[in-house]
Amino acid sequence: MDREFLTDLFVDFGPVTLRRMFSGYGISADGTNFALALRAGLYFRADEETIPQFEAEGSKPFQYQTSSKTVTVNSYWQLPARLFDDAEELAVWARLALGAAQRAALRKRPRTRKAKPRAKTVLSSEPVKKPATKRSSLRKAHPKKKSSRSKAKRVRRTR
């Protein structure tokens, strides 16, 4: 399915946003993703309220194959083929799918971020001094090994 076909399909529903996703597009309205358009077909978001309608139409949930198993995603169900010819009824189903997506978003717990430690505030008018560093702490931890040659021999060789 291409972009033009999908935008024409949702004309009665209202403006939708299409974003490249997997092998097709994610379809959203008002910032909520409610449908997937993939090579395998068009899938609408579903929940316990809307799944019986999909089952009555003979639709199946979205599935994909991994190297070891078949994964079933029960939150997206294939749109019945008859709705591609009926834009008004497709818009009704799209509104139901958007409602299911919004209910799912409400059930999700908001992600909490770890609080960063705050910097201490200095109330003094004096400038903050940096701690003095000792020269010995800047030196290497391991001193150089002394060579077996005497200092006199080294001086003669450098001349």
CSV table of C-alpha atoms in Angstrom, one decimal:
chain,number,residue,atom,x,y,z
A,1,MET,CA,0.0,0.0,0.0
A,2,ASP,CA,1.4,3.4,-0.9
A,3,ARG,CA,0.9,6.8,0.8
A,4,GLU,CA,-1.7,8.1,-1.7
A,5,PHE,CA,-3.9,5.0,-1.4
A,6,LEU,CA,-3.8,5.3,2.4
A,7,THR,CA,-4.6,9.0,2.6
A,8,ASP,CA,-7.5,8.5,0.1
A,9,LEU,CA,-8.7,5.5,2.2
A,10,PHE,CA,-9.0,7.7,5.4
A,11,VAL,CA,-10.6,10.8,3.8
A,12,ASP,CA,-13.9,10.2,5.6
A,13,PHE,CA,-12.1,9.6,8.9
A,14,GLY,CA,-10.1,12.8,8.9
A,15,PRO,CA,-6.5,13.8,8.7
A,16,VAL,CA,-4.0,11.1,9.5
A,17,THR,CA,-0.2,11.0,9.8
A,18,LEU,CA,1.7,8.3,8.0
A,19,ARG,CA,5.2,7.3,9.3
A,20,ARG,CA,7.5,4.7,7.7
A,21,MET,CA,7.4,1.6,9.9
A,22,PHE,CA,8.8,-1.9,9.3
A,23,SER,CA,7.7,-2.9,5.8
A,24,GLY,CA,4.9,-0.3,5.6
A,25,TYR,CA,3.4,2.6,7.6
A,26,GLY,CA,2.2,3.5,11.1
A,27,ILE,CA,-1.0,5.5,10.9
A,28,SER,CA,-1.9,7.9,13.6
A,29,ALA,CA,-4.4,10.7,14.4
A,30,ASP,CA,-3.9,13.3,17.1
A,31,GLY,CA,-0.5,11.8,18.0
A,32,THR,CA,-1.9,8.3,18.7
A,33,ASN,CA,-1.0,5.4,16.5
A,34,PHE,CA,-4.1,3.4,15.7
A,35,ALA,CA,-3.3,1.4,12.6
A,36,LEU,CA,-0.5,-0.4,10.7
A,37,ALA,CA,-0.3,-0.7,6.9
A,38,LEU,CA,2.0,-3.5,6.1
A,39,ARG,CA,2.7,-5.8,3.2
A,40,ALA,CA,0.4,-8.4,4.7
A,41,GLY,CA,-2.5,-5.9,5.0
A,42,LEU,CA,-4.1,-3.1,7.1
A,43,TYR,CA,-4.4,-3.7,10.8
A,44,PHE,CA,-6.4,-1.6,13.3
A,45,ARG,CA,-5.8,-1.3,17.0
A,46,ALA,CA,-8.2,-3.5,19.0
A,47,ASP,CA,-8.9,-4.2,22.7
A,48,GLU,CA,-11.5,-6.2,24.7
A,49,GLU,CA,-14.3,-3.9,23.5
A,50,THR,CA,-13.6,-4.1,19.8
A,51,ILE,CA,-12.1,-7.6,19.3
A,52,PRO,CA,-15.5,-9.3,19.1
A,53,GLN,CA,-16.3,-7.1,16.0
A,54,PHE,CA,-13.1,-8.3,14.3
A,55,GLU,CA,-13.9,-11.9,15.3
A,56,ALA,CA,-17.4,-11.6,13.9
A,57,GLU,CA,-16.0,-10.5,10.5
A,58,GLY,CA,-13.6,-13.5,10.5
A,59,SER,CA,-10.5,-11.3,11.0
A,60,LYS,CA,-7.3,-12.5,12.6
A,61,PRO,CA,-4.7,-10.8,14.8
A,62,PHE,CA,-1.4,-9.6,13.4
A,63,GLN,CA,1.2,-12.3,13.2
A,64,TYR,CA,4.8,-12.5,12.2
A,65,GLN,CA,7.3,-15.3,12.0
A,66,THR,CA,10.7,-15.4,13.7
A,67,SER,CA,13.3,-18.0,13.1
A,68,SER,CA,11.9,-20.2,15.9
A,69,LYS,CA,8.2,-19.3,16.3
A,70,THR,CA,5.1,-17.4,15.2
A,71,VAL,CA,4.4,-14.3,17.3
A,72,THR,CA,0.8,-13.1,17.6
A,73,VAL,CA,0.1,-9.5,18.4
A,74,ASN,CA,-3.5,-9.4,19.8
A,75,SER,CA,-3.6,-5.6,19.9
A,76,TYR,CA,-3.7,-5.2,16.1
A,77,TRP,CA,-6.3,-7.0,14.0
A,78,GLN,CA,-6.6,-7.3,10.2
A,79,LEU,CA,-9.3,-5.0,8.7
A,80,PRO,CA,-12.0,-6.9,6.9
A,81,ALA,CA,-11.5,-6.7,3.2
A,82,ARG,CA,-15.1,-5.5,2.5
A,83,LEU,CA,-14.3,-2.2,4.3
A,84,PHE,CA,-11.8,-1.1,1.5
A,85,ASP,CA,-14.9,-0.4,-0.7
A,86,ASP,CA,-16.9,1.4,2.0
A,87,ALA,CA,-15.2,4.5,3.1
A,88,GLU,CA,-17.9,5.6,5.6
A,89,GLU,CA,-17.9,2.3,7.5
A,90,LEU,CA,-14.1,2.2,7.4
A,91,ALA,CA,-14.1,5.6,9.1
A,92,VAL,CA,-16.4,4.2,11.9
A,93,TRP,CA,-13.9,1.3,12.4
A,94,ALA,CA,-11.0,3.7,12.4
A,95,ARG,CA,-12.7,5.8,15.1
A,96,LEU,CA,-13.2,2.6,17.2
A,97,ALA,CA,-9.5,1.7,16.6
A,98,LEU,CA,-8.4,5.2,17.7
A,99,GLY,CA,-10.6,4.8,20.8
A,100,ALA,CA,-8.9,1.5,21.6
A,101,ALA,CA,-5.5,3.0,21.1
A,102,GLN,CA,-6.4,6.0,23.4
A,103,ARG,CA,-7.7,3.6,26.1
A,104,ALA,CA,-4.5,1.6,25.9
A,105,ALA,CA,-2.4,4.7,26.3
A,106,LEU,CA,-4.3,5.6,29.4
A,107,ARG,CA,-3.7,2.2,30.9
A,108,LYS,CA,0.1,2.5,30.4
A,109,ARG,CA,2.0,3.7,33.4
A,110,PRO,CA,3.9,6.9,32.6
A,111,ARG,CA,7.7,6.4,32.4
A,112,THR,CA,9.5,7.9,35.4
A,113,ARG,CA,12.9,9.4,35.0
A,114,LYS,CA,15.5,9.1,37.6
A,115,ALA,CA,16.0,12.4,39.4
A,116,LYS,CA,19.4,14.0,38.8
A,117,PRO,CA,21.1,15.3,41.9
A,118,ARG,CA,20.9,19.0,42.2
A,119,ALA,CA,23.9,21.2,42.4
A,120,LYS,CA,24.5,22.9,45.7
A,121,THR,CA,23.7,26.6,45.7
A,122,VAL,CA,26.3,28.9,47.1
A,123,LEU,CA,24.8,31.8,49.1
A,124,SER,CA,28.0,33.5,50.0
A,125,SER,CA,29.3,36.5,48.0
A,126,GLU,CA,32.9,35.3,48.2
A,127,PRO,CA,34.2,33.6,45.1
A,128,VAL,CA,34.5,29.8,45.3
A,129,LYS,CA,38.1,28.7,45.4
A,130,LYS,CA,39.3,25.5,43.8
A,131,PRO,CA,41.2,23.1,46.0
A,132,ALA,CA,44.9,23.3,45.5
A,133,THR,CA,46.5,20.3,43.8
A,134,LYS,CA,49.7,18.9,44.9
A,135,ARG,CA,52.5,18.4,42.4
A,136,SER,CA,53.1,15.0,43.7
A,137,SER,CA,49.6,13.9,42.8
A,138,LEU,CA,50.3,14.9,39.2
A,139,ARG,CA,53.3,12.8,38.9
A,140,LYS,CA,53.1,9.3,37.5
A,141,ALA,CA,52.4,6.5,40.0
A,142,HIS,CA,55.5,4.5,39.0
A,143,PRO,CA,58.9,6.2,39.0
A,144,LYS,CA,61.2,5.5,36.1
A,145,LYS,CA,63.7,2.7,36.4
A,146,LYS,CA,67.2,3.7,36.7
A,147,SER,CA,69.5,2.4,34.0
A,148,SER,CA,72.6,0.5,34.9
A,149,ARG,CA,74.8,3.1,33.1
A,150,SER,CA,76.4,5.7,35.1
A,151,LYS,CA,75.6,9.4,34.6
A,152,ALA,CA,79.0,10.1,33.2
A,153,LYS,CA,78.6,7.6,30.4
A,154,ARG,CA,75.2,9.0,29.5
A,155,VAL,CA,76.6,12.5,29.3
A,156,ARG,CA,79.5,11.4,27.0
A,157,ARG,CA,77.1,9.7,24.6
A,158,THR,CA,74.8,12.7,24.2
A,159,ARG,CA,77.7,14.9,23.0
